[in-house]
Tab-separated table of C-alpha atoms in Angstrom:
chain	number	residue	atom	x	y	z
A	209	UNK	CA	153.363	17.404	192.978
A	210	UNK	CA	154.466	19.870	190.727
A	211	UNK	CA	154.743	17.230	187.709
A	212	UNK	CA	151.298	16.416	188.224
A	213	UNK	CA	149.768	20.034	188.111
A	214	UNK	CA	152.249	20.642	185.189
A	215	UNK	CA	150.705	17.521	183.530
A	216	UNK	CA	146.874	18.741	183.657
A	217	UNK	CA	147.442	22.343	182.458
A	218	UNK	CA	149.294	20.766	179.557
A	219	UNK	CA	146.290	18.313	179.072
A	220	UNK	CA	143.930	21.362	179.392
A	221	UNK	CA	146.116	23.469	176.828
A	222	UNK	CA	146.185	19.890	174.437
A	223	UNK	CA	142.335	20.065	174.626
A	224	UNK	CA	141.953	23.425	174.125
A	225	UNK	CA	144.028	23.158	170.971
A	226	UNK	CA	141.865	20.168	169.946
A	227	UNK	CA	138.575	22.215	170.326
A	228	UNK	CA	140.318	25.263	168.540
A	229	UNK	CA	141.296	23.028	165.454
A	230	UNK	CA	137.910	21.047	165.421
A	231	UNK	CA	135.960	24.664	165.566
A	232	UNK	CA	138.459	26.038	162.724
A	233	UNK	CA	138.034	22.423	160.778
A	234	UNK	CA	134.093	23.366	160.913
A	235	UNK	CA	134.372	26.893	160.103
A	236	UNK	CA	136.373	25.681	156.939
A	237	UNK	CA	133.883	23.099	156.158
A	238	UNK	CA	130.660	25.636	156.392
A	239	UNK	CA	132.682	28.150	154.407
A	240	UNK	CA	133.548	25.651	151.332
A	241	UNK	CA	129.846	24.297	151.261
A	242	UNK	CA	128.612	27.341	151.191
A	243	UNK	CA	130.819	28.153	148.245
A	244	UNK	CA	129.497	25.078	146.595
A	245	UNK	CA	126.243	25.946	147.411
A	246	UNK	CA	125.913	29.548	146.032
A	247	UNK	CA	127.656	28.437	142.701
A	248	UNK	CA	124.758	26.458	141.726
A	249	UNK	CA	122.040	28.670	143.940
A	250	UNK	CA	122.647	31.992	143.111
A	251	UNK	CA	122.802	31.740	139.014
A	252	UNK	CA	119.477	29.491	139.721
A	253	UNK	CA	117.621	32.396	141.535
A	254	UNK	CA	118.696	34.843	139.007
A	255	UNK	CA	117.736	32.772	135.903
A	256	UNK	CA	114.363	31.883	137.851
A	257	UNK	CA	113.873	35.703	138.447
A	258	UNK	CA	114.383	36.090	134.460
A	259	UNK	CA	112.249	33.320	133.273
A	260	UNK	CA	109.601	34.726	135.808
A	261	UNK	CA	110.285	38.044	134.373
A	262	UNK	CA	109.887	37.135	130.403
A	263	UNK	CA	106.060	36.112	131.446
A	264	UNK	CA	105.211	39.491	133.438
A	265	UNK	CA	106.945	41.541	130.659
A	266	UNK	CA	104.621	39.836	127.928
A	267	UNK	CA	101.562	40.072	129.964
A	268	UNK	CA	102.440	43.929	130.603
A	269	UNK	CA	102.710	44.460	126.972
A	270	UNK	CA	99.825	42.708	125.802
A	271	UNK	CA	97.752	44.337	128.542
A	272	UNK	CA	98.082	47.475	126.322
A	273	UNK	CA	96.812	46.013	123.342
A	274	UNK	CA	93.611	45.343	124.824
A	275	UNK	CA	91.761	43.819	127.558
A	276	UNK	CA	90.391	40.802	125.963
A	277	UNK	CA	93.957	39.893	125.001
A	278	UNK	CA	95.404	40.375	128.228
A	279	UNK	CA	92.588	38.257	129.454
A	280	UNK	CA	93.078	35.684	126.807
A	281	UNK	CA	97.052	35.695	127.819
A	282	UNK	CA	96.313	35.364	131.181
A	283	UNK	CA	93.935	32.634	130.900
A	284	UNK	CA	96.212	30.401	128.653
A	285	UNK	CA	99.534	31.203	130.759
A	286	UNK	CA	98.204	30.632	134.019
A	287	UNK	CA	96.378	27.302	133.203
A	288	UNK	CA	97.682	25.735	129.892
A	289	UNK	CA	101.339	26.817	130.175
A	290	UNK	CA	101.802	26.185	133.394
A	291	UNK	CA	100.256	22.657	133.343
A	292	UNK	CA	102.657	21.872	130.371
A	293	UNK	CA	105.700	23.782	132.047
A	294	UNK	CA	104.901	21.625	135.277
A	295	UNK	CA	104.841	18.087	133.472
A	296	UNK	CA	107.780	19.116	131.331
A	297	UNK	CA	110.051	20.546	134.146
A	298	UNK	CA	108.987	17.983	136.142
A	299	UNK	CA	110.032	15.310	133.810
A	300	UNK	CA	113.340	16.965	133.427
A	301	UNK	CA	113.939	16.680	136.803
A	302	UNK	CA	114.940	12.992	136.332
A	303	UNK	CA	117.989	14.417	134.793
A	304	UNK	CA	119.176	16.063	137.763
A	305	UNK	CA	119.387	12.924	139.711
A	306	UNK	CA	121.346	10.786	137.062
A	307	UNK	CA	123.501	13.949	136.123
A	308	UNK	CA	124.230	14.922	139.510
A	309	UNK	CA	125.091	11.520	140.919
A	310	UNK	CA	127.098	10.546	137.604
A	311	UNK	CA	129.241	13.855	137.855
A	312	UNK	CA	129.853	13.081	141.428
A	313	UNK	CA	131.097	9.309	140.613
A	314	UNK	CA	133.104	11.081	137.884
A	315	UNK	CA	130.939	8.867	135.361
A	316	UNK	CA	131.591	12.627	132.946
A	317	UNK	CA	130.789	10.278	129.586
A	318	UNK	CA	127.505	9.537	130.675
A	319	UNK	CA	126.117	12.812	131.472
A	320	UNK	CA	126.032	13.345	127.555
A	321	UNK	CA	124.028	10.306	127.261
A	322	UNK	CA	121.552	11.102	129.859
A	323	UNK	CA	120.888	14.539	128.298
A	324	UNK	CA	120.263	12.963	124.886
A	325	UNK	CA	117.907	10.503	126.581
A	326	UNK	CA	115.834	13.249	128.505
A	327	UNK	CA	115.609	15.219	125.200
A	328	UNK	CA	113.764	12.149	123.362
A	329	UNK	CA	111.391	11.516	126.493
A	330	UNK	CA	110.569	15.045	126.762
A	331	UNK	CA	110.162	15.300	122.804
A	332	UNK	CA	107.507	12.743	123.000
A	333	UNK	CA	105.788	14.109	125.914
A	334	UNK	CA	105.774	17.474	124.031
A	335	UNK	CA	104.141	15.723	120.938
A	336	UNK	CA	101.330	14.680	123.383
A	337	UNK	CA	100.620	17.914	124.769
A	338	UNK	CA	100.401	19.620	121.250
A	339	UNK	CA	96.671	19.022	120.651
A	340	UNK	CA	95.780	20.590	123.890
A	341	UNK	CA	97.115	24.119	122.474
A	342	UNK	CA	95.855	23.126	119.048
A	343	UNK	CA	92.177	22.638	120.139
A	344	UNK	CA	92.395	25.355	122.896
A	345	UNK	CA	89.160	27.370	121.866
A	346	UNK	CA	86.709	24.529	121.488
A	347	UNK	CA	88.262	23.085	125.052
A	348	UNK	CA	87.640	26.527	126.735
A	349	UNK	CA	84.250	26.941	124.947
A	350	UNK	CA	83.032	23.515	126.488
A	351	UNK	CA	84.253	24.536	129.943
A	352	UNK	CA	82.190	27.371	129.765
A	353	UNK	CA	84.559	30.315	129.006
A	354	UNK	CA	83.707	33.777	127.031
A	355	UNK	CA	83.708	33.073	123.574
A	356	UNK	CA	85.514	36.412	122.426
A	357	UNK	CA	88.432	35.412	124.924
A	358	UNK	CA	88.165	31.648	124.223
A	359	UNK	CA	88.748	32.823	120.211
A	360	UNK	CA	91.717	34.910	121.262
A	361	UNK	CA	93.126	32.240	123.878
A	362	UNK	CA	93.332	29.751	120.730
A	363	UNK	CA	95.483	32.290	118.808
A	364	UNK	CA	97.804	32.646	121.357
A	365	UNK	CA	98.044	29.143	122.395
A	366	UNK	CA	98.814	28.269	118.720
A	367	UNK	CA	101.921	30.919	119.195
A	368	UNK	CA	103.026	29.331	122.432
A	369	UNK	CA	103.523	25.909	121.090
A	370	UNK	CA	107.053	26.587	119.626
A	371	UNK	CA	107.571	27.769	123.585
A	372	UNK	CA	106.252	24.106	124.523
A	373	UNK	CA	109.115	22.708	122.294
A	374	UNK	CA	111.356	25.163	123.779
A	375	UNK	CA	111.165	23.717	127.188
A	376	UNK	CA	112.791	20.375	125.966
A	377	UNK	CA	116.330	22.431	125.369
A	378	UNK	CA	116.018	24.797	128.363
A	379	UNK	CA	115.148	22.671	131.258
A	380	UNK	CA	117.525	19.723	130.108
A	381	UNK	CA	120.337	21.916	129.558
A	382	UNK	CA	119.993	23.585	132.769
A	383	UNK	CA	120.041	20.447	135.048
A	384	UNK	CA	123.301	19.148	132.486
A	385	UNK	CA	124.960	22.331	133.475
A	386	UNK	CA	123.908	22.850	136.919
A	387	UNK	CA	125.191	19.124	137.825
A	388	UNK	CA	128.609	20.320	136.865
A	389	UNK	CA	128.463	23.625	138.594
A	390	UNK	CA	128.659	25.505	135.531
A	391	UNK	CA	125.137	27.288	135.287
A	392	UNK	CA	126.814	30.594	135.495
A	393	UNK	CA	126.721	30.799	131.588
A	394	UNK	CA	122.529	30.252	132.139
A	395	UNK	CA	122.267	33.618	134.536
A	396	UNK	CA	124.176	35.528	131.977
A	397	UNK	CA	121.814	34.302	128.831
A	398	UNK	CA	118.811	35.068	131.086
A	399	UNK	CA	120.009	38.782	131.577
A	400	UNK	CA	120.503	39.074	128.152
A	401	UNK	CA	117.488	37.529	126.995
A	402	UNK	CA	115.388	39.861	129.292
A	403	UNK	CA	116.962	43.057	127.867
A	404	UNK	CA	116.134	41.603	124.291
A	405	UNK	CA	112.815	40.965	125.294
A	406	UNK	CA	111.622	44.424	126.689
A	407	UNK	CA	113.440	46.019	123.559
A	408	UNK	CA	111.887	43.521	121.070
A	409	UNK	CA	108.201	43.597	122.816
A	410	UNK	CA	108.561	47.544	122.841
A	411	UNK	CA	109.943	47.455	119.136
A	412	UNK	CA	107.086	45.108	117.649
A	413	UNK	CA	104.350	46.229	119.779
A	414	UNK	CA	104.635	50.006	120.449
A	415	UNK	CA	106.859	51.131	117.691
A	416	UNK	CA	105.771	48.966	114.729
A	417	UNK	CA	102.141	48.391	116.210
A	418	UNK	CA	102.102	44.511	115.215
A	419	UNK	CA	99.878	44.169	118.212
A	420	UNK	CA	99.451	40.601	119.544
A	421	UNK	CA	101.380	38.991	116.805
A	422	UNK	CA	104.481	41.038	117.952
A	423	UNK	CA	104.378	40.220	121.146
A	424	UNK	CA	104.185	36.517	120.876
A	425	UNK	CA	106.983	36.617	118.552
A	426	UNK	CA	109.231	38.348	121.160
A	427	UNK	CA	108.263	36.068	123.565
A	428	UNK	CA	109.074	32.959	121.644
A	429	UNK	CA	112.378	34.618	120.927
A	430	UNK	CA	113.094	34.901	124.532
A	431	UNK	CA	112.484	31.570	125.089
A	432	UNK	CA	114.619	30.299	122.518
A	433	UNK	CA	117.387	32.546	122.619
A	434	UNK	CA	119.010	31.163	126.032
A	435	UNK	CA	118.576	27.440	124.792
A	436	UNK	CA	120.686	28.618	121.513
A	437	UNK	CA	123.422	30.171	123.995
A	438	UNK	CA	123.306	26.983	126.014
A	439	UNK	CA	123.909	24.727	123.155
A	440	UNK	CA	126.623	26.705	121.549
A	441	UNK	CA	128.188	26.306	125.207
A	442	UNK	CA	127.712	22.541	125.593
A	443	UNK	CA	128.675	21.802	121.799
A	444	UNK	CA	131.487	24.248	121.537
A	445	UNK	CA	133.986	22.348	124.003
A	446	UNK	CA	132.987	24.179	127.295
A	447	UNK	CA	131.881	20.847	128.208
A	448	UNK	CA	134.398	18.106	126.574
A	449	UNK	CA	134.336	15.915	129.463
A	450	UNK	CA	130.689	15.377	129.520
A	451	UNK	CA	129.857	16.325	126.135
A	452	UNK	CA	131.105	13.440	123.806
A	453	UNK	CA	129.053	13.990	120.715
A	454	UNK	CA	125.459	12.230	119.626
A	455	UNK	CA	125.492	8.641	120.489
A	456	UNK	CA	122.837	5.621	119.578
A	457	UNK	CA	123.153	4.737	123.327
A	458	UNK	CA	120.689	7.676	123.849
A	459	UNK	CA	118.057	5.199	122.675
A	460	UNK	CA	118.897	2.072	124.465
A	461	UNK	CA	117.691	1.493	128.131
A	462	UNK	CA	115.128	4.002	128.381
A	463	UNK	CA	112.542	2.694	130.102
A	464	UNK	CA	113.948	3.251	133.696
A	465	UNK	CA	114.587	6.601	132.827
A	466	UNK	CA	111.086	7.122	131.418
A	467	UNK	CA	109.804	5.574	134.979
A	468	UNK	CA	112.038	8.094	136.742
A	469	UNK	CA	110.623	10.811	134.573
A	470	UNK	CA	106.867	10.195	134.776
A	471	UNK	CA	107.524	9.813	138.758
A	472	UNK	CA	109.489	13.310	138.680
A	473	UNK	CA	106.433	14.841	136.751
A	474	UNK	CA	103.770	13.589	139.013
A	475	UNK	CA	105.880	14.801	142.074
A	476	UNK	CA	106.210	18.518	140.702
A	477	UNK	CA	102.694	18.497	138.951
A	478	UNK	CA	101.076	17.948	142.486
A	479	UNK	CA	102.909	20.921	143.583
A	480	UNK	CA	101.938	23.249	141.094
A	481	UNK	CA	98.569	22.382	140.831
A	482	UNK	CA	97.780	22.962	144.546
A	483	UNK	CA	97.842	26.983	144.056
A	484	UNK	CA	95.614	26.638	140.887
A	485	UNK	CA	93.320	24.668	143.432
A	486	UNK	CA	93.479	27.756	145.890
A	487	UNK	CA	92.377	30.197	143.267
A	488	UNK	CA	89.351	28.037	141.801
A	489	UNK	CA	88.024	27.314	145.283
A	490	UNK	CA	88.216	31.171	145.895
A	491	UNK	CA	86.464	32.239	143.000
A	492	UNK	CA	83.354	29.944	144.210
A	493	UNK	CA	83.063	32.604	147.566
A	494	UNK	CA	81.274	35.703	148.329
A	495	UNK	CA	82.589	38.754	147.018
A	496	UNK	CA	84.648	36.440	144.589
A	497	UNK	CA	86.012	39.452	142.819
A	498	UNK	CA	87.937	41.096	145.503
A	499	UNK	CA	89.147	37.823	146.960
A	500	UNK	CA	90.586	36.968	143.667
A	501	UNK	CA	92.242	40.230	143.093
A	502	UNK	CA	93.721	40.512	146.987
A	503	UNK	CA	94.831	36.426	146.444
A	504	UNK	CA	96.409	37.044	143.079
A	505	UNK	CA	98.355	39.831	144.360
A	506	UNK	CA	99.332	37.821	147.455
A	507	UNK	CA	100.094	34.549	145.397
A	508	UNK	CA	102.299	37.266	142.587
A	509	UNK	CA	104.271	38.307	145.503
A	510	UNK	CA	104.655	34.636	146.920
A	511	UNK	CA	105.671	33.560	143.173
A	512	UNK	CA	108.808	36.077	143.123
A	513	UNK	CA	109.754	34.734	146.563
A	514	UNK	CA	109.322	31.158	145.334
A	515	UNK	CA	111.957	31.677	143.001
A	516	UNK	CA	114.112	32.155	145.704
A	517	UNK	CA	113.431	29.091	147.153
A	518	UNK	CA	113.655	27.194	143.725
A	519	UNK	CA	117.394	28.192	143.527
A	520	UNK	CA	117.780	26.599	146.632
A	521	UNK	CA	116.125	23.403	145.447
A	522	UNK	CA	118.414	23.057	142.366
A	523	UNK	CA	121.101	23.695	145.022
A	524	UNK	CA	120.033	20.888	146.967
A	525	UNK	CA	119.586	18.651	144.352
A	526	UNK	CA	122.901	19.048	142.620
A	527	UNK	CA	124.862	19.118	146.162
A	528	UNK	CA	123.116	15.971	147.477
A	529	UNK	CA	123.168	13.989	144.137
A	530	UNK	CA	126.931	14.860	143.779
A	531	UNK	CA	128.000	13.878	147.171
A	532	UNK	CA	125.940	10.390	147.089
A	533	UNK	CA	127.547	9.916	143.732
A	534	UNK	CA	131.218	10.501	145.026
A	535	UNK	CA	130.344	8.296	148.007
A	536	UNK	CA	129.892	10.421	150.744
A	537	UNK	CA	127.097	10.390	153.366
A	538	UNK	CA	128.439	12.703	155.619
A	539	UNK	CA	129.057	15.340	152.985
A	540	UNK	CA	125.386	14.696	151.988
A	541	UNK	CA	123.837	15.404	155.377
A	542	UNK	CA	126.048	18.168	155.984
A	543	UNK	CA	125.092	19.367	152.633
A	544	UNK	CA	121.532	19.401	154.078
A	545	UNK	CA	121.579	21.021	156.999
A	546	UNK	CA	123.732	23.838	155.351
A	547	UNK	CA	121.299	24.456	152.647
A	548	UNK	CA	118.244	24.179	154.781
A	549	UNK	CA	119.347	26.563	157.481
A	550	UNK	CA	120.352	29.123	154.843
A	551	UNK	CA	117.304	28.898	153.220
A	552	UNK	CA	115.295	29.186	156.417
A	553	UNK	CA	117.229	32.204	157.645
A	554	UNK	CA	116.349	34.073	154.255
A	555	UNK	CA	112.741	32.991	154.523
A	556	UNK	CA	112.474	34.136	158.210
A	557	UNK	CA	113.917	37.697	157.390
A	558	UNK	CA	111.198	37.763	154.586
A	559	UNK	CA	108.589	36.510	157.197
A	560	UNK	CA	109.258	39.694	159.230
A	561	UNK	CA	109.351	41.847	156.298
A	562	UNK	CA	105.951	41.135	155.161
A	563	UNK	CA	104.391	40.938	158.778
A	564	UNK	CA	105.262	44.462	159.161
A	565	UNK	CA	104.395	45.951	156.053
A	566	UNK	CA	101.199	43.919	155.467
A	567	UNK	CA	98.847	45.643	153.151
A	568	UNK	CA	100.851	48.548	152.064
A	569	UNK	CA	102.586	46.509	149.657
A	570	UNK	CA	99.214	46.096	147.674
A	571	UNK	CA	99.320	49.371	146.296
A	572	UNK	CA	102.285	48.388	144.388
A	573	UNK	CA	99.436	46.569	142.342
A	574	UNK	CA	96.351	48.233	143.113
A	575	UNK	CA	94.870	51.697	143.981
A	576	UNK	CA	91.703	49.831	145.399
A	577	UNK	CA	91.460	50.273	148.882
A	578	UNK	CA	89.126	47.229	149.698
A	579	UNK	CA	91.873	45.096	147.675
A	580	UNK	CA	94.394	46.404	149.733
A	581	UNK	CA	92.274	45.605	153.019
A	582	UNK	CA	91.596	42.161	151.600
A	583	UNK	CA	95.719	41.680	151.231
A	584	UNK	CA	96.472	43.254	154.796
A	585	UNK	CA	93.722	40.612	156.160
A	586	UNK	CA	95.580	37.769	154.149
A	587	UNK	CA	99.398	39.036	154.914
A	588	UNK	CA	99.763	36.477	157.987
A	589	UNK	CA	98.972	33.383	155.810
A	590	UNK	CA	101.461	34.909	153.012
A	591	UNK	CA	104.153	35.443	155.649
A	592	UNK	CA	103.500	31.692	157.050
A	593	UNK	CA	103.560	30.414	153.516
A	594	UNK	CA	106.761	32.382	152.476
A	595	UNK	CA	108.383	30.730	155.665
A	596	UNK	CA	107.330	27.446	154.632
A	597	UNK	CA	108.388	28.004	151.310
A	598	UNK	CA	111.957	28.613	152.658
A	599	UNK	CA	112.233	24.930	153.809
A	600	UNK	CA	109.803	22.595	151.619
A	601	UNK	CA	111.423	23.058	148.142
A	602	UNK	CA	114.852	22.617	149.686
A	603	UNK	CA	113.568	19.189	151.038
A	604	UNK	CA	112.119	18.456	147.591
A	605	UNK	CA	115.369	19.138	146.201
A	606	UNK	CA	116.797	16.422	148.886
A	607	UNK	CA	114.421	14.020	147.393
A	608	UNK	CA	115.326	14.725	143.411
A	609	UNK	CA	119.011	14.498	144.366
A	610	UNK	CA	118.716	11.227	146.227
A	611	UNK	CA	115.854	9.980	143.630
A	612	UNK	CA	112.794	9.749	145.686
A	613	UNK	CA	110.526	11.235	143.156
A	614	UNK	CA	107.975	8.524	143.561
A	615	UNK	CA	108.075	8.565	147.146
A	616	UNK	CA	107.318	12.088	147.493
A	617	UNK	CA	104.795	11.832	144.918
A	618	UNK	CA	102.586	10.045	147.289
A	619	UNK	CA	103.499	12.116	150.094
A	620	UNK	CA	102.304	15.329	148.039
A	621	UNK	CA	98.574	13.189	147.070
A	622	UNK	CA	97.995	12.398	150.747
A	623	UNK	CA	98.939	15.848	152.142
A	624	UNK	CA	97.735	18.197	149.639
A	625	UNK	CA	95.009	16.254	148.520
A	626	UNK	CA	93.786	14.570	151.266
A	627	UNK	CA	94.309	16.658	153.953
A	628	UNK	CA	95.054	20.200	152.844
A	629	UNK	CA	92.441	20.686	150.242
A	630	UNK	CA	89.583	19.178	152.280
A	631	UNK	CA	90.297	21.192	155.176
A	632	UNK	CA	90.252	24.298	153.014
A	633	UNK	CA	86.872	23.310	151.693
A	634	UNK	CA	85.566	22.674	155.433
A	635	UNK	CA	86.910	25.940	156.515
A	636	UNK	CA	86.058	27.979	153.580
A	637	UNK	CA	82.846	26.828	152.720
A	638	UNK	CA	81.252	24.958	155.812
A	639	UNK	CA	82.578	27.351	158.573
A	640	UNK	CA	82.330	30.449	156.424
A	641	UNK	CA	85.994	31.755	157.072
A	642	UNK	CA	86.173	32.401	153.123
A	643	UNK	CA	89.292	32.611	151.294
A	644	UNK	CA	91.385	32.883	154.734
A	645	UNK	CA	89.576	29.334	155.876
A	646	UNK	CA	90.546	27.912	152.242
A	647	UNK	CA	94.084	29.108	152.375
A	648	UNK	CA	94.456	27.766	156.033
A	649	UNK	CA	93.777	24.659	155.175
A	650	UNK	CA	96.118	24.571	152.367
A	651	UNK	CA	98.924	25.845	154.619
A	652	UNK	CA	98.002	22.852	156.865
A	653	UNK	CA	98.379	20.563	153.913
A	654	UNK	CA	101.924	22.207	153.138
A	655	UNK	CA	103.171	22.137	156.297
A	656	UNK	CA	102.101	18.540	156.864
A	657	UNK	CA	103.954	17.614	153.905
A	658	UNK	CA	107.116	19.649	155.003
A	659	UNK	CA	106.977	17.656	158.354
A	660	UNK	CA	106.660	14.518	156.524
A	661	UNK	CA	109.759	15.213	154.313
A	662	UNK	CA	111.695	16.350	157.213
A	663	UNK	CA	111.158	13.095	159.013
A	664	UNK	CA	112.216	11.178	155.998
A	665	UNK	CA	115.192	13.078	155.326
A	666	UNK	CA	116.282	12.778	159.232
A	667	UNK	CA	115.346	8.830	159.272
A	668	UNK	CA	117.156	8.283	156.379
A	669	UNK	CA	120.241	5.869	156.268
A	670	UNK	CA	122.324	7.856	153.864
A	671	UNK	CA	125.069	5.247	153.747
A	672	UNK	CA	122.427	3.023	152.098
A	673	UNK	CA	121.612	5.707	149.482
A	674	UNK	CA	125.131	5.960	148.881
A	675	UNK	CA	124.885	2.297	147.782
A	676	UNK	CA	121.577	2.999	146.034
A	677	UNK	CA	123.370	5.607	143.993
A	678	UNK	CA	126.377	3.317	143.384
A	679	UNK	CA	124.004	0.863	141.903
A	680	UNK	CA	122.200	2.984	139.439
A	681	UNK	CA	125.385	4.505	138.163
A	682	UNK	CA	126.944	1.302	137.775
A	683	UNK	CA	124.029	-0.346	136.020
A	684	UNK	CA	123.505	2.005	133.582
A	685	UNK	CA	127.076	3.081	132.913
A	686	UNK	CA	128.117	-0.773	132.737
A	687	UNK	CA	125.440	-1.462	130.356
A	688	UNK	CA	126.353	1.844	128.256
A	689	UNK	CA	130.247	0.546	128.319
A	690	UNK	CA	129.042	-2.946	127.096
A	691	UNK	CA	126.646	-1.761	124.269
A	692	UNK	CA	129.738	0.872	123.282
A	693	UNK	CA	132.057	-2.254	123.050
A	694	UNK	CA	129.353	-4.276	120.896
A	695	UNK	CA	128.940	-0.721	118.576
A	696	UNK	CA	132.858	-0.671	118.264
A	697	UNK	CA	133.393	-4.184	117.454
A	698	UNK	CA	130.794	-3.972	114.629
A	699	UNK	CA	131.919	-1.330	113.082
A	700	UNK	CA	135.458	-3.154	113.011
A	701	UNK	CA	133.871	-6.060	111.848
A	702	UNK	CA	132.258	-3.614	108.878
A	703	UNK	CA	135.645	-1.863	108.222
A	704	UNK	CA	137.659	-5.419	107.842
A	705	UNK	CA	135.035	-6.900	105.309
A	706	UNK	CA	135.776	-3.783	102.921
């Protein structure tokens, strides 16, 4: 009898020890995953805040030059520059998929080849976009813009052409380094650039009074200085495993990467243009000036918060692509849960914060009580947008990491443009809910997209995704190895003839 009691006690002790060990292992896994996530997310968030700040600083100094210059810069930066930025950033995100999965599979030599291929694709895309910036003035006049603003906007657009080409190196080098979790150097460069930009903007526009030309020179340098630093870091031996020098392989097998890049570009552009449609719809409502002022304040706050979400998007893309390339579906799923919960927790805190402060935050941007009241009225929608932004970009990052860009592009078209915008038009115009109705419709589109992406992520066979990633990596790496052998044989044959 005593033996039976002792056996039961021993079994109970063993079960308790097993539970303790399992909890300890789970805590270790969470801690390890959190460190891997923040290695990417932390610098990515800071870098995006800094990049966003470059535009704010430029606009602030140009605003002191003149109201026409400010209006022209705001028009070019929010429409044309954002348009080009969205296309190039979207197409560059194909590199996140390829580099992340190759890094996870330890096919390190392929990262440099993918980087060079992406440079070629984005360079060709930038050439196609350049005429829009050359002919900005006639385009804006044809669209009914004020001629004085359109002429200054045309001058600013010419200055911004070097900025467009800076995006080629900026986006691709960032994604190349992020895939290896080496993006802390990007954060240091971003911080250095921000300080230099403030100093140069003051020196050239205030001290020496070069006006618009001075402000634009400082802006161009602010975009190119980090690129020079990143290239020095990559070429200087700090990426010796992944950068083996320039290769002719970059010119071969481009079509599959072009298709993935186009899918990525469409996916991201559809998201970035969604908020632009919100502003355009608001401009046609009653008391449009107050509505646009209030909405611009809300979108400005939302834009700053979005930098956090985009940092988690980068982390999700890197972590999922790394684990799929490594062949671990279990680790990929664990990463998704960890990143989504972390981002949602931060979003929920900000959700409560903006619900509490409401219209009082508007006085940071305006002295108008009417605009502040409108911001107070829109604050619940702003808070809901922030909450959704804490989940949706992470799921988009999962899609990029897994290579689902084309699928998400279709989801975006349906949810944003066939559900969100039509509902917003009906609520805002037909039912006369004005800007609040338009925003509610847009939020419903984002909510629908989030639910669809969550469903796709939940129901995905991640073991199958591991196999898909392996096939993608093996296909291109095998081709590249064979091409490299052929090149070497040709060189050997040539040498033997002399």
